[in-house]
PDB file of C-alpha atoms in Angstrom:
ATOM      1  CA  UNK A  30     169.022 117.536 149.971  1.00 52.00           C
ATOM      2  CA  UNK A  31     167.750 113.371 149.465  1.00 54.00           C
ATOM      3  CA  UNK A  32     164.820 113.367 152.602  1.00 58.00           C
ATOM      4  CA  UNK A  33     165.626 109.740 153.395  1.00 62.00           C
ATOM      5  CA  UNK A  34     163.247 108.533 155.979  1.00 63.00           C
ATOM      6  CA  UNK A  35     164.904 105.589 157.236  1.00 60.00           C
ATOM      7  CA  UNK A  36     168.120 107.934 158.009  1.00 57.00           C
ATOM      8  CA  UNK A  37     165.615 110.835 159.681  1.00 65.00           C
ATOM      9  CA  UNK A  38     165.048 112.382 156.708  1.00 73.00           C
ATOM     10  CA  UNK A  39     161.663 112.501 156.718  1.00 85.00           C
ATOM     11  CA  UNK A  40     160.812 116.567 157.188  1.00 89.00           C
ATOM     12  CA  UNK A  41     157.363 115.650 158.726  1.00 91.00           C
ATOM     13  CA  UNK A  42     159.717 114.069 161.447  1.00 91.00           C
ATOM     14  CA  UNK A  43     162.195 116.332 161.521  1.00 92.00           C
ATOM     15  CA  UNK A  44     159.356 119.224 161.996  1.00 95.00           C
ATOM     16  CA  UNK A  45     157.567 117.136 164.978  1.00 95.00           C
ATOM     17  CA  UNK A  46     161.081 117.314 166.754  1.00 95.00           C
ATOM     18  CA  UNK A  47     160.986 120.993 166.179  1.00 95.00           C
ATOM     19  CA  UNK A  48     157.180 121.502 166.119  1.00 96.00           C
ATOM     20  CA  UNK A  49     155.137 119.701 168.810  1.00 96.00           C
ATOM     21  CA  UNK A  50     157.843 117.399 170.993  1.00 95.00           C
ATOM     22  CA  UNK A  51     160.155 120.247 171.601  1.00 95.00           C
ATOM     23  CA  UNK A  52     156.798 122.938 172.711  1.00 96.00           C
ATOM     24  CA  UNK A  53     155.313 120.023 174.828  1.00 96.00           C
ATOM     25  CA  UNK A  54     158.374 119.640 176.747  1.00 95.00           C
ATOM     26  CA  UNK A  55     158.857 123.467 177.452  1.00 95.00           C
ATOM     27  CA  UNK A  56     155.513 123.397 178.467  1.00 95.00           C
ATOM     28  CA  UNK A  57     155.464 120.109 180.910  1.00 96.00           C
ATOM     29  CA  UNK A  58     158.690 120.144 181.854  1.00 95.00           C
ATOM     30  CA  UNK A  59     159.896 123.733 181.513  1.00 93.00           C
ATOM     31  CA  UNK A  60     162.534 122.751 178.428  1.00 92.00           C
ATOM     32  CA  UNK A  61     164.188 125.813 177.172  1.00 90.00           C
ATOM     33  CA  UNK A  62     162.128 127.994 174.238  1.00 89.00           C
ATOM     34  CA  UNK A  63     165.865 129.710 173.181  1.00 92.00           C
ATOM     35  CA  UNK A  64     167.729 128.151 170.928  1.00 91.00           C
ATOM     36  CA  UNK A  65     170.703 129.170 172.152  1.00 90.00           C
ATOM     37  CA  UNK A  66     169.652 127.067 175.460  1.00 92.00           C
ATOM     38  CA  UNK A  67     168.690 124.198 173.124  1.00 92.00           C
ATOM     39  CA  UNK A  68     170.284 120.882 172.173  1.00 92.00           C
ATOM     40  CA  UNK A  69     169.517 118.313 169.610  1.00 94.00           C
ATOM     41  CA  UNK A  70     171.427 115.434 170.226  1.00 95.00           C
ATOM     42  CA  UNK A  71     172.395 112.185 168.080  1.00 94.00           C
ATOM     43  CA  UNK A  72     174.618 109.244 167.063  1.00 91.00           C
ATOM     44  CA  UNK A  73     175.336 107.226 163.794  1.00 88.00           C
ATOM     45  CA  UNK A  74     171.624 107.060 161.985  1.00 88.00           C
ATOM     46  CA  UNK A  75     170.486 109.742 164.457  1.00 91.00           C
ATOM     47  CA  UNK A  76     173.692 111.844 164.421  1.00 92.00           C
ATOM     48  CA  UNK A  77     172.464 112.082 160.370  1.00 90.00           C
ATOM     49  CA  UNK A  78     169.162 112.918 162.169  1.00 92.00           C
ATOM     50  CA  UNK A  79     169.904 116.052 164.702  1.00 93.00           C
ATOM     51  CA  UNK A  80     172.501 117.573 161.615  1.00 92.00           C
ATOM     52  CA  UNK A  81     169.222 117.895 158.953  1.00 91.00           C
ATOM     53  CA  UNK A  82     167.215 118.414 161.845  1.00 93.00           C
ATOM     54  CA  UNK A  83     168.999 121.760 163.384  1.00 92.00           C
ATOM     55  CA  UNK A  84     169.900 122.997 160.017  1.00 90.00           C
ATOM     56  CA  UNK A  85     166.271 122.579 159.002  1.00 91.00           C
ATOM     57  CA  UNK A  86     165.138 124.545 162.269  1.00 93.00           C
ATOM     58  CA  UNK A  87     168.215 127.040 163.193  1.00 90.00           C
ATOM     59  CA  UNK A  88     165.191 128.912 165.166  1.00 92.00           C
ATOM     60  CA  UNK A  89     164.727 125.658 167.686  1.00 94.00           C
ATOM     61  CA  UNK A  90     167.722 124.475 168.327  1.00 93.00           C
ATOM     62  CA  UNK A  91     171.195 126.046 168.525  1.00 90.00           C
ATOM     63  CA  UNK A  92     173.013 123.665 169.931  1.00 90.00           C
ATOM     64  CA  UNK A  93     174.388 120.152 168.284  1.00 92.00           C
ATOM     65  CA  UNK A  94     176.132 117.135 169.546  1.00 92.00           C
ATOM     66  CA  UNK A  95     176.463 114.953 166.779  1.00 91.00           C
ATOM     67  CA  UNK A  96     178.680 112.000 167.527  1.00 90.00           C
ATOM     68  CA  UNK A  97     180.052 108.693 164.946  1.00 86.00           C
ATOM     69  CA  UNK A  98     176.905 109.932 162.403  1.00 87.00           C
ATOM     70  CA  UNK A  99     176.564 108.298 159.378  1.00 83.00           C
ATOM     71  CA  UNK A 100     177.418 110.748 156.699  1.00 83.00           C
ATOM     72  CA  UNK A 101     178.668 108.274 154.110  1.00 80.00           C
ATOM     73  CA  UNK A 102     174.443 107.594 153.694  1.00 79.00           C
ATOM     74  CA  UNK A 103     173.793 111.296 153.628  1.00 80.00           C
ATOM     75  CA  UNK A 104     176.840 112.951 152.800  1.00 82.00           C
ATOM     76  CA  UNK A 105     174.947 116.264 151.565  1.00 85.00           C
ATOM     77  CA  UNK A 106     174.636 117.409 154.787  1.00 85.00           C
ATOM     78  CA  UNK A 107     178.293 118.704 155.365  1.00 82.00           C
ATOM     79  CA  UNK A 108     177.602 120.794 151.649  1.00 83.00           C
ATOM     80  CA  UNK A 109     173.922 121.941 153.007  1.00 85.00           C
ATOM     81  CA  UNK A 110     175.776 123.629 156.042  1.00 81.00           C
ATOM     82  CA  UNK A 111     178.897 125.600 153.781  1.00 81.00           C
ATOM     83  CA  UNK A 112     175.687 126.778 151.450  1.00 84.00           C
ATOM     84  CA  UNK A 113     173.874 127.515 153.579  1.00 80.00           C
ATOM     85  CA  UNK A 114     175.237 128.380 157.258  1.00 72.00           C
ATOM     86  CA  UNK A 115     172.841 128.541 160.551  1.00 74.00           C
ATOM     87  CA  UNK A 116     173.620 130.050 163.319  1.00 79.00           C
ATOM     88  CA  UNK A 117     174.025 126.828 166.162  1.00 84.00           C
ATOM     89  CA  UNK A 118     177.060 125.803 167.635  1.00 86.00           C
ATOM     90  CA  UNK A 119     178.206 121.881 166.084  1.00 86.00           C
ATOM     91  CA  UNK A 120     179.702 119.557 167.871  1.00 86.00           C
ATOM     92  CA  UNK A 121     180.630 117.217 165.349  1.00 84.00           C
ATOM     93  CA  UNK A 122     183.134 113.809 166.193  1.00 83.00           C
ATOM     94  CA  UNK A 123     183.745 111.565 163.594  1.00 78.00           C
ATOM     95  CA  UNK A 124     186.066 108.511 163.414  1.00 70.00           C
ATOM     96  CA  UNK A 125     188.451 108.530 160.650  1.00 63.00           C
ATOM     97  CA  UNK A 126     190.962 105.326 161.198  1.00 57.00           C
ATOM     98  CA  UNK A 127     187.593 102.628 159.860  1.00 54.00           C
ATOM     99  CA  UNK A 128     187.712 100.919 162.997  1.00 53.00           C
ATOM    100  CA  UNK A 129     184.800 100.587 164.695  1.00 50.00           C
ATOM    101  CA  UNK A 130     184.936 101.881 168.597  1.00 46.00           C
ATOM    102  CA  UNK A 131     182.189 101.222 170.571  1.00 45.00           C
ATOM    103  CA  UNK A 132     182.654 104.216 173.232  1.00 42.00           C
ATOM    104  CA  UNK A 133     184.997 106.778 172.493  1.00 45.00           C
ATOM    105  CA  UNK A 134     187.144 105.763 175.575  1.00 47.00           C
ATOM    106  CA  UNK A 135     188.512 102.395 172.835  1.00 43.00           C
ATOM    107  CA  UNK A 136     189.589 104.637 170.183  1.00 41.00           C
ATOM    108  CA  UNK A 137     193.233 106.130 170.576  1.00 41.00           C
ATOM    109  CA  UNK A 138     195.896 107.195 168.219  1.00 37.00           C
ATOM    110  CA  UNK A 139     194.286 109.215 165.688  1.00 36.00           C
ATOM    111  CA  UNK A 140     191.086 107.419 165.344  1.00 37.00           C
ATOM    112  CA  UNK A 141     188.976 110.056 167.012  1.00 39.00           C
ATOM    113  CA  UNK A 142     188.089 113.226 166.169  1.00 42.00           C
ATOM    114  CA  UNK A 143     186.042 116.202 167.709  1.00 45.00           C
ATOM    115  CA  UNK A 144     185.147 119.431 165.716  1.00 46.00           C
ATOM    116  CA  UNK A 145     183.481 121.776 167.424  1.00 45.00           C
ATOM    117  CA  UNK A 146     182.350 125.430 165.441  1.00 47.00           C
ATOM    118  CA  UNK A 147     180.442 128.353 166.185  1.00 45.00           C
ATOM    119  CA  UNK A 148     179.713 130.709 163.167  1.00 42.00           C
TER     120      UNK A 148
END
């Protein structure tokens, strides 16, 4: 998979989130250590980042919320999930109409699609 740092594809950043930030949040704030109680979320480029990070570190993040990820910049992440399934809950929201709503409330008809899956 392409590792584009501008899209959160930097493995060092993904490792930082999973191996440094989360353990510190556990220690200082009591964040859950178990993957089935940990969620990572992002929107747009952040949506790509969370998809890549959760795929790289499924032992840390068991739940993913990816809102309107910029899949056009890194479509191979979808293939990575298909080729290398991992045990996580994925909630993926994408715009399908070509219009860019500022909030989900601005979406009408079939413009907003939500996919939830568990492997």
